[in-house]
GROMACS .gro file of C-alpha atoms in nm:
model
  407
    1MET     CA    1   1.778   3.317 -13.733
    2GLU     CA    2   1.649   2.966 -13.782
    3LYS     CA    3   1.341   2.762 -13.700
    4ARG     CA    4   1.419   2.457 -13.489
    5THR     CA    5   1.188   2.164 -13.419
    6LEU     CA    6   1.163   2.097 -13.042
    7PRO     CA    7   0.962   1.859 -12.823
    8GLU     CA    8   0.654   2.005 -12.661
    9ARG     CA    9   0.635   2.022 -12.282
   10PRO     CA   10   0.421   1.744 -12.137
   11GLY     CA   11   0.089   1.879 -12.015
   12TRP     CA   12   0.145   2.236 -12.129
   13ARG     CA   13  -0.220   2.274 -12.236
   14ASP     CA   14  -0.338   2.183 -11.885
   15GLU     CA   15  -0.100   2.439 -11.742
   16ALA     CA   16  -0.217   2.701 -11.990
   17GLU     CA   17  -0.577   2.643 -11.887
   18LYS     CA   18  -0.484   2.662 -11.519
   19LEU     CA   19  -0.310   2.995 -11.580
   20GLY     CA   20  -0.608   3.138 -11.767
   21PHE     CA   21  -0.447   3.121 -12.112
   22THR     CA   22  -0.781   3.015 -12.257
   23PHE     CA   23  -0.703   3.105 -12.618
   24ALA     CA   24  -0.401   2.878 -12.661
   25ASP     CA   25  -0.610   2.711 -12.932
   26MET     CA   26  -0.843   2.912 -13.153
   27GLY     CA   27  -1.064   2.819 -13.443
   28GLY     CA   28  -0.967   2.451 -13.422
   29GLU     CA   29  -0.600   2.539 -13.475
   30PRO     CA   30  -0.319   2.596 -13.227
   31TYR     CA   31  -0.256   2.960 -13.144
   32TRP     CA   32   0.030   2.889 -12.905
   33ASP     CA   33   0.252   2.649 -13.101
   34GLU     CA   34   0.570   2.512 -12.938
   35THR     CA   35   0.633   2.226 -13.179
   36SER     CA   36   0.915   2.446 -13.300
   37ALA     CA   37   1.082   2.768 -13.192
   38TYR     CA   38   1.289   3.043 -13.347
   39ARG     CA   39   1.657   3.069 -13.261
   40PHE     CA   40   1.845   3.397 -13.281
   41THR     CA   41   2.204   3.483 -13.212
   42LEU     CA   42   2.278   3.751 -12.955
   43ARG     CA   43   2.417   3.971 -13.231
   44GLU     CA   44   2.095   3.942 -13.430
   45ILE     CA   45   1.891   4.040 -13.125
   46GLU     CA   46   2.108   4.329 -13.015
   47GLU     CA   47   2.212   4.477 -13.349
   48ASP     CA   48   1.926   4.388 -13.583
   49ILE     CA   49   1.621   4.408 -13.356
   50GLU     CA   50   1.671   4.576 -13.017
   51ALA     CA   51   1.880   4.877 -13.121
   52PRO     CA   52   1.690   4.950 -13.447
   53ALA     CA   53   1.350   4.923 -13.276
   54THR     CA   54   1.458   5.166 -13.005
   55GLU     CA   55   1.589   5.403 -13.271
   56LEU     CA   56   1.267   5.369 -13.471
   57HIS     CA   57   1.064   5.468 -13.168
   58ALA     CA   58   1.274   5.783 -13.135
   59LEU     CA   59   1.211   5.861 -13.503
   60CYS     CA   60   0.842   5.802 -13.447
   61ARG     CA   61   0.840   6.059 -13.168
   62GLU     CA   62   0.995   6.311 -13.409
   63ALA     CA   63   0.723   6.227 -13.661
   64VAL     CA   64   0.453   6.283 -13.398
   65ALA     CA   65   0.598   6.625 -13.322
   66ARG     CA   66   0.595   6.710 -13.694
   67ALA     CA   67   0.235   6.594 -13.742
   68ILE     CA   68   0.104   6.779 -13.440
   69ALA     CA   69   0.264   7.101 -13.560
   70ASP     CA   70   0.101   7.071 -13.902
   71GLU     CA   71  -0.279   7.056 -13.930
   72THR     CA   72  -0.246   6.923 -14.283
   73TRP     CA   73  -0.103   6.603 -14.139
   74LEU     CA   74  -0.367   6.577 -13.866
   75ALA     CA   75  -0.629   6.595 -14.140
   76ARG     CA   76  -0.454   6.331 -14.355
   77LEU     CA   77  -0.436   6.102 -14.054
   78GLY     CA   78  -0.813   6.118 -14.019
   79ILE     CA   79  -0.809   6.276 -13.673
   80PRO     CA   80  -1.138   6.467 -13.629
   81GLN     CA   81  -1.071   6.842 -13.619
   82ARG     CA   82  -1.271   6.885 -13.299
   83HIS     CA   83  -1.010   6.670 -13.119
   84TRP     CA   84  -0.691   6.824 -13.257
   85ASP     CA   85  -0.644   7.024 -12.938
   86LEU     CA   86  -0.691   6.713 -12.720
   87VAL     CA   87  -0.424   6.527 -12.920
   88ALA     CA   88  -0.183   6.821 -12.940
   89SER     CA   89  -0.211   6.922 -12.577
   90SER     CA   90  -0.137   6.568 -12.459
   91TRP     CA   91   0.188   6.586 -12.658
   92THR     CA   92   0.290   6.935 -12.547
   93ARG     CA   93   0.225   6.840 -12.184
   94GLY     CA   94   0.462   6.548 -12.231
   95GLU     CA   95   0.212   6.279 -12.131
   96PRO     CA   96   0.421   5.960 -12.127
   97GLU     CA   97   0.364   5.648 -12.332
   98LEU     CA   98   0.338   5.301 -12.177
   99TYR     CA   99   0.395   5.039 -12.445
  100GLY     CA  100   0.369   4.937 -12.809
  101ARG     CA  101   0.467   4.665 -13.054
  102MET     CA  102   0.649   4.711 -13.382
  103ASP     CA  103   0.585   4.450 -13.648
  104LEU     CA  104   0.907   4.380 -13.837
  105ALA     CA  105   1.001   4.177 -14.143
  106TYR     CA  106   1.333   4.004 -14.081
  107ASP     CA  107   1.505   3.692 -14.210
  108GLY     CA  108   1.840   3.706 -14.033
  109SER     CA  109   2.017   3.878 -14.320
  110GLY     CA  110   1.995   4.249 -14.371
  111PRO     CA  111   1.811   4.507 -14.165
  112ALA     CA  112   1.470   4.445 -14.014
  113LYS     CA  113   1.198   4.647 -14.188
  114LEU     CA  114   0.917   4.824 -14.006
  115LEU     CA  115   0.582   4.702 -14.138
  116GLU     CA  116   0.371   4.897 -13.889
  117TYR     CA  117   0.365   5.018 -13.532
  118ASN     CA  118   0.086   4.896 -13.306
  119ALA     CA  119   0.142   5.181 -13.065
  120ASP     CA  120  -0.199   5.210 -12.902
  121THR     CA  121  -0.370   4.879 -12.826
  122PRO     CA  122  -0.130   4.592 -12.905
  123THR     CA  123  -0.231   4.248 -12.782
  124SER     CA  124  -0.037   3.917 -12.761
  125LEU     CA  125   0.121   4.069 -12.450
  126TYR     CA  126   0.050   3.782 -12.208
  127GLU     CA  127   0.197   3.518 -12.432
  128SER     CA  128   0.500   3.737 -12.513
  129ALA     CA  129   0.581   3.850 -12.161
  130SER     CA  130   0.472   3.557 -11.946
  131PHE     CA  131   0.385   3.226 -12.113
  132GLN     CA  132   0.681   3.250 -12.349
  133TRP     CA  133   0.916   3.302 -12.052
  134LEU     CA  134   0.760   3.007 -11.870
  135TRP     CA  135   0.822   2.793 -12.181
  136PHE     CA  136   1.186   2.906 -12.187
  137GLU     CA  137   1.250   2.832 -11.820
  138GLN     CA  138   1.083   2.490 -11.836
  139GLN     CA  139   1.256   2.388 -12.159
  140ARG     CA  140   1.590   2.490 -12.017
  141ALA     CA  141   1.522   2.301 -11.693
  142ALA     CA  142   1.425   1.995 -11.899
  143GLY     CA  143   1.749   2.011 -12.096
  144VAL     CA  144   1.572   2.081 -12.424
  145LEU     CA  145   1.755   2.415 -12.434
  146ASP     CA  146   2.115   2.453 -12.322
  147GLY     CA  147   2.180   2.620 -11.991
  148ASP     CA  148   2.356   2.912 -12.156
  149CYS     CA  149   2.061   2.994 -12.382
  150ASP     CA  150   1.864   3.309 -12.316
  151GLN     CA  151   1.548   3.481 -12.434
  152PHE     CA  152   1.501   3.846 -12.531
  153ASN     CA  153   1.231   3.915 -12.281
  154SER     CA  154   1.231   4.168 -12.000
  155ILE     CA  155   0.883   4.287 -12.096
  156HIS     CA  156   0.717   4.231 -11.758
  157GLU     CA  157   1.002   4.389 -11.562
  158ALA     CA  158   1.007   4.687 -11.798
  159ILE     CA  159   0.632   4.743 -11.760
  160VAL     CA  160   0.657   4.729 -11.380
  161ALA     CA  161   0.935   4.987 -11.392
  162ARG     CA  162   0.740   5.202 -11.637
  163TRP     CA  163   0.435   5.211 -11.412
  164THR     CA  164   0.653   5.347 -11.131
  165GLN     CA  165   0.780   5.619 -11.367
  166ILE     CA  166   0.448   5.739 -11.505
  167CYS     CA  167   0.220   5.706 -11.201
  168ALA     CA  168   0.234   5.829 -10.844
  169ASP     CA  169   0.286   5.585 -10.559
  170GLY     CA  170  -0.038   5.404 -10.486
  171GLU     CA  171  -0.226   5.571 -10.773
  172ASP     CA  172  -0.549   5.397 -10.872
  173VAL     CA  173  -0.565   5.292 -11.238
  174HIS     CA  174  -0.874   5.156 -11.409
  175PHE     CA  175  -0.816   4.896 -11.681
  176ALA     CA  176  -1.091   4.876 -11.941
  177ALA     CA  177  -1.145   4.617 -12.212
  178ASP     CA  178  -1.408   4.390 -12.361
  179PRO     CA  179  -1.447   4.115 -12.097
  180ASP     CA  180  -1.587   3.874 -12.356
  181ASN     CA  181  -1.268   3.885 -12.563
  182PRO     CA  182  -1.018   3.649 -12.392
  183GLU     CA  183  -0.713   3.795 -12.565
  184ASP     CA  184  -0.807   4.153 -12.478
  185TYR     CA  185  -0.882   4.054 -12.119
  186ALA     CA  186  -0.547   3.873 -12.089
  187THR     CA  187  -0.369   4.182 -12.217
  188VAL     CA  188  -0.517   4.419 -11.960
  189GLU     CA  189  -0.473   4.163 -11.681
  190THR     CA  190  -0.104   4.137 -11.772
  191LEU     CA  191  -0.072   4.515 -11.748
  192ALA     CA  192  -0.274   4.527 -11.425
  193TRP     CA  193  -0.058   4.253 -11.273
  194ALA     CA  194   0.248   4.466 -11.343
  195ALA     CA  195   0.073   4.774 -11.203
  196ARG     CA  196  -0.002   4.595 -10.876
  197GLU     CA  197   0.360   4.483 -10.857
  198ALA     CA  198   0.454   4.851 -10.901
  199GLY     CA  199   0.242   4.940 -10.599
  200LEU     CA  200  -0.055   5.084 -10.786
  201GLY     CA  201  -0.422   5.013 -10.737
  202ALA     CA  202  -0.562   4.823 -11.037
  203HIS     CA  203  -0.934   4.794 -11.109
  204PHE     CA  204  -1.085   4.617 -11.408
  205THR     CA  205  -1.396   4.761 -11.563
  206ALA     CA  206  -1.580   4.653 -11.874
  207LEU     CA  207  -1.566   4.914 -12.148
  208GLY     CA  208  -1.941   4.899 -12.186
  209GLN     CA  209  -1.996   4.975 -11.818
  210ILE     CA  210  -1.817   5.311 -11.819
  211GLY     CA  211  -2.056   5.600 -11.784
  212LEU     CA  212  -2.068   5.971 -11.703
  213THR     CA  213  -2.141   6.133 -11.369
  214GLU     CA  214  -2.363   6.440 -11.344
  215GLU     CA  215  -2.042   6.643 -11.329
  216GLY     CA  216  -1.926   6.498 -11.661
  217GLN     CA  217  -1.659   6.269 -11.519
  218PHE     CA  218  -1.612   5.912 -11.638
  219ALA     CA  219  -1.707   5.651 -11.377
  220ASP     CA  220  -1.706   5.272 -11.351
  221GLU     CA  221  -1.999   5.039 -11.281
  222GLN     CA  222  -1.969   5.112 -10.909
  223SER     CA  223  -1.990   5.487 -10.974
  224ARG     CA  224  -1.623   5.531 -10.884
  225VAL     CA  225  -1.479   5.829 -11.071
  226ILE     CA  226  -1.203   5.722 -11.310
  227GLY     CA  227  -0.896   5.936 -11.261
  228THR     CA  228  -0.652   5.732 -11.471
  229LEU     CA  229  -0.772   5.493 -11.737
  230PHE     CA  230  -0.583   5.235 -11.937
  231LYS     CA  231  -0.816   5.151 -12.223
  232LEU     CA  232  -0.780   4.870 -12.472
  233TYR     CA  233  -0.992   5.071 -12.710
  234PRO     CA  234  -0.822   5.238 -13.008
  235TRP     CA  235  -0.810   5.612 -13.028
  236GLU     CA  236  -0.954   5.620 -13.380
  237ASP     CA  237  -1.273   5.471 -13.234
  238MET     CA  238  -1.266   5.671 -12.909
  239LEU     CA  239  -1.250   5.997 -13.102
  240ARG     CA  240  -1.571   5.899 -13.283
  241ASP     CA  241  -1.748   5.746 -12.984
  242GLU     CA  242  -2.073   5.887 -12.846
  243PHE     CA  243  -1.875   5.989 -12.534
  244ALA     CA  244  -1.599   6.160 -12.736
  245ALA     CA  245  -1.729   6.506 -12.655
  246HIS     CA  246  -1.642   6.445 -12.288
  247LEU     CA  247  -1.286   6.315 -12.335
  248GLN     CA  248  -1.118   6.647 -12.261
  249SER     CA  249  -1.363   6.789 -12.007
  250SER     CA  250  -1.382   6.467 -11.803
  251GLY     CA  251  -1.045   6.527 -11.640
  252THR     CA  252  -0.951   6.161 -11.693
  253ARG     CA  253  -0.592   6.081 -11.776
  254PHE     CA  254  -0.576   5.827 -12.057
  255ILE     CA  255  -0.311   5.561 -12.113
  256GLU     CA  256  -0.209   5.546 -12.392
  257PRO     CA  257  -0.220   5.928 -12.420
  258PRO     CA  258  -0.424   6.093 -12.700
  259TRP     CA  259  -0.112   6.168 -12.909
  260LYS     CA  260  -0.087   5.794 -12.972
  261ALA     CA  261  -0.373   5.857 -13.220
  262VAL     CA  262  -0.095   5.988 -13.445
  263LEU     CA  263   0.157   5.714 -13.383
  264SER     CA  264  -0.079   5.417 -13.406
  265ASN     CA  265  -0.204   5.540 -13.742
  266LYS     CA  266  -0.054   5.370 -14.049
  267GLY     CA  267  -0.043   5.713 -14.206
  268ILE     CA  268   0.266   5.767 -13.989
  269LEU     CA  269   0.456   5.541 -14.233
  270PRO     CA  270   0.449   5.790 -14.526
  271LEU     CA  271   0.547   6.066 -14.284
  272LEU     CA  272   0.841   5.863 -14.153
  273TRP     CA  273   0.958   5.796 -14.509
  274GLN     CA  274   0.924   6.165 -14.596
  275MET     CA  275   1.131   6.265 -14.292
  276PHE     CA  276   1.389   5.985 -14.304
  277PRO     CA  277   1.412   5.864 -14.667
  278GLY     CA  278   1.644   5.573 -14.718
  279HIS     CA  279   1.659   5.476 -14.351
  280PRO     CA  280   1.764   5.109 -14.348
  281ASN     CA  281   1.473   5.001 -14.125
  282LEU     CA  282   1.201   5.189 -14.314
  283LEU     CA  283   1.020   5.105 -14.636
  284PRO     CA  284   0.911   5.356 -14.901
  285ALA     CA  285   0.554   5.452 -14.817
  286PHE     CA  286   0.296   5.695 -14.958
  287PHE     CA  287  -0.072   5.774 -14.932
  288LEU     CA  288  -0.249   5.583 -15.207
  289ASP     CA  289  -0.431   5.899 -15.318
  290ASP     CA  290  -0.093   6.055 -15.400
  291VAL     CA  291   0.045   5.770 -15.610
  292GLN     CA  292  -0.245   5.560 -15.738
  293GLU     CA  293  -0.218   5.698 -16.093
  294ALA     CA  294   0.160   5.670 -16.085
  295LEU     CA  295   0.141   5.300 -15.993
  296ALA     CA  296  -0.052   5.251 -16.317
  297GLY     CA  297   0.206   5.442 -16.520
  298GLY     CA  298   0.079   5.795 -16.467
  299SER     CA  299   0.212   6.077 -16.253
  300PRO     CA  300   0.219   6.108 -15.874
  301ALA     CA  301   0.107   6.412 -15.675
  302ALA     CA  302   0.359   6.691 -15.715
  303ALA     CA  303   0.442   6.697 -15.343
  304VAL     CA  304   0.575   6.340 -15.350
  305ALA     CA  305   0.696   6.323 -15.711
  306ALA     CA  306   1.068   6.311 -15.634
  307ALA     CA  307   1.029   6.056 -15.356
  308PHE     CA  308   0.802   5.839 -15.571
  309GLU     CA  309   1.041   5.841 -15.866
  310ALA     CA  310   1.321   5.729 -15.633
  311ALA     CA  311   1.106   5.439 -15.516
  312ARG     CA  312   0.923   5.361 -15.843
  313GLU     CA  313   1.120   5.046 -15.931
  314THR     CA  314   1.102   4.913 -15.575
  315LEU     CA  315   0.725   4.963 -15.566
  316ALA     CA  316   0.687   4.804 -15.909
  317ARG     CA  317   0.859   4.487 -15.787
  318GLY     CA  318   0.616   4.462 -15.497
  319HIS     CA  319   0.401   4.674 -15.272
  320VAL     CA  320   0.132   4.643 -15.010
  321THR     CA  321  -0.181   4.854 -14.970
  322LYS     CA  322  -0.348   4.882 -14.631
  323PRO     CA  323  -0.595   5.112 -14.452
  324ILE     CA  324  -0.463   5.378 -14.214
  325PHE     CA  325  -0.687   5.218 -13.948
  326SER     CA  326  -0.699   4.839 -13.931
  327ARG     CA  327  -0.625   4.541 -13.710
  328GLU     CA  328  -0.492   4.189 -13.763
  329GLY     CA  329  -0.415   4.227 -14.132
  330ALA     CA  330  -0.762   4.351 -14.228
  331GLY     CA  331  -0.770   4.522 -14.564
  332VAL     CA  332  -0.413   4.426 -14.658
  333VAL     CA  333  -0.343   4.349 -15.025
  334ILE     CA  334  -0.005   4.236 -15.166
  335ASN     CA  335   0.092   4.313 -15.525
  336GLU     CA  336   0.399   4.180 -15.705
  337GLN     CA  337   0.516   4.259 -16.058
  338GLY     CA  338   0.192   4.435 -16.138
  339ARG     CA  339  -0.052   4.173 -16.016
  340GLU     CA  340  -0.235   4.100 -15.693
  341VAL     CA  341  -0.093   3.791 -15.519
  342ALA     CA  342  -0.259   3.795 -15.175
  343ARG     CA  343  -0.539   3.969 -14.987
  344THR     CA  344  -0.724   3.914 -14.663
  345GLN     CA  345  -1.094   3.834 -14.666
  346ASP     CA  346  -1.161   4.091 -14.397
  347ASP     CA  347  -1.226   4.426 -14.568
  348SER     CA  348  -1.402   4.586 -14.272
  349TYR     CA  349  -1.147   4.870 -14.260
  350SER     CA  350  -1.107   4.919 -14.633
  351HIS     CA  351  -1.337   5.222 -14.647
  352HIS     CA  352  -1.066   5.423 -14.470
  353PRO     CA  353  -0.788   5.606 -14.659
  354MET     CA  354  -0.516   5.370 -14.777
  355ILE     CA  355  -0.140   5.379 -14.785
  356VAL     CA  356   0.105   5.207 -15.019
  357GLN     CA  357   0.421   5.053 -14.875
  358ALA     CA  358   0.704   4.875 -15.053
  359LEU     CA  359   0.689   4.500 -15.004
  360ALA     CA  360   0.930   4.339 -14.757
  361PRO     CA  361   0.855   3.969 -14.811
  362LEU     CA  362   0.834   3.761 -14.495
  363PRO     CA  363   1.071   3.462 -14.505
  364ASP     CA  364   0.936   3.113 -14.570
  365LEU     CA  365   1.045   2.871 -14.297
  366GLY     CA  366   0.886   2.531 -14.332
  367GLY     CA  367   0.587   2.672 -14.515
  368PHE     CA  368   0.520   2.941 -14.254
  369HIS     CA  369   0.590   3.313 -14.274
  370PRO     CA  370   0.706   3.467 -13.943
  371VAL     CA  371   0.666   3.831 -13.847
  372LEU     CA  372   0.858   3.970 -13.551
  373GLY     CA  373   0.689   4.173 -13.280
  374ALA     CA  374   0.942   4.400 -13.110
  375TRP     CA  375   0.799   4.524 -12.780
  376ILE     CA  376   0.861   4.885 -12.680
  377VAL     CA  377   0.804   4.985 -12.318
  378GLY     CA  378   0.852   5.352 -12.251
  379GLU     CA  379   1.101   5.449 -12.520
  380ALA     CA  380   1.313   5.132 -12.543
  381CYS     CA  381   1.278   4.789 -12.696
  382CYS     CA  382   1.271   4.519 -12.428
  383GLY     CA  383   1.144   4.194 -12.579
  384LEU     CA  384   1.031   3.991 -12.873
  385GLY     CA  385   0.733   3.782 -12.978
  386LEU     CA  386   0.676   3.604 -13.309
  387ARG     CA  387   0.365   3.516 -13.506
  388GLU     CA  388   0.367   3.295 -13.813
  389ASP     CA  389   0.118   3.180 -14.070
  390ARG     CA  390   0.092   2.980 -14.390
  391SER     CA  391  -0.057   3.295 -14.539
  392ARG     CA  392   0.175   3.580 -14.632
  393ILE     CA  393  -0.052   3.814 -14.437
  394THR     CA  394  -0.052   3.777 -14.058
  395HIS     CA  395  -0.404   3.776 -13.911
  396ASN     CA  396  -0.585   3.720 -13.582
  397LEU     CA  397  -0.548   3.339 -13.589
  398SER     CA  398  -0.180   3.333 -13.684
  399ARG     CA  399   0.027   3.119 -13.450
  400PHE     CA  400   0.242   3.253 -13.169
  401LYS     CA  401   0.590   3.097 -13.162
  402PRO     CA  402   0.844   3.108 -12.879
  403HIS     CA  403   1.206   3.207 -12.935
  404PHE     CA  404   1.544   3.169 -12.770
  405ILE     CA  405   1.895   3.309 -12.804
  406GLU     CA  406   2.183   3.073 -12.869
  407GLY     CA  407   2.524   3.177 -12.989
   0.00000   0.00000   0.00000
């Protein structure tokens, strides 16, 4: 893994605008940044990223099964009790997942470490699946990249195939998001584009325009009943929404399914560590309530005492605290050697329960810290996107960087 300076494509901003990639620059800074790109070897992609991410997803499914069978875990994950049956029944019926993105710390040496799993409403999909591939094809055609280079990116093809697996031929799917958020809109349009290619009917509807019929069914702004809904709206908010009482009785099928409320929750990280301690791609993780006193030299909760003692030295060298619900680095605090060294300004999620996770430092490449986004479609890893930032905590304005495979 290395970061390589490359020439930008002439006129790429005009092309981005023409394609509707309106957030290529944000906040006066580039969001899409092709002044350099990350190079991986094929071995690094296949052995260090693709295979481990696919295995991690399988472990995550085991963790979901454990949590759903144990109400203690559903409570710790902050899932409202009145919706436990909705979440559990979606799992026992085998409702299929569509996609997700694992954020990994990786520097080219040693195993990639799972930082968190954005398994419900991950964005940066358009730039990962489409604009990054366009960059690769054009740079290869221009001779900037060798003809035998490749890119780990079959995201679009995998989503098309997944739609054919999880929906009936010609099925109508509503896609709901905030139309005033360009990144959210681009994400659902990317998914809808793949759905149309899979032969499905795809209809966009603004989240705020969804209402209820007299029969208690969800309907769009044209009063069309919503049978299947892809929603870019996280389950932790949906379960507390004013319409939450109608989620089960509406008859709507939701994508992602309700059991993703378990998997998209950062509380899944302590459960994964409890079930698979020492796994090379996992980091020691605990609920802060269980170990807060122990981090200050006291004793941990009895239930995690042995696991904490095994990880005590690792956590003392460095650990991260973060809320079980949060987005774009909100509420993240990094501690090293007993002192706080970084925190985000956004604490809007910090009133939620917190977890503690051992620190896996992001590498420093030219003053930027990259984090890998391994895309999961269905149950397999199929592509990669990277974000980087001068800050050690990735946030909503962190830059997207393209990648290629050479060697």
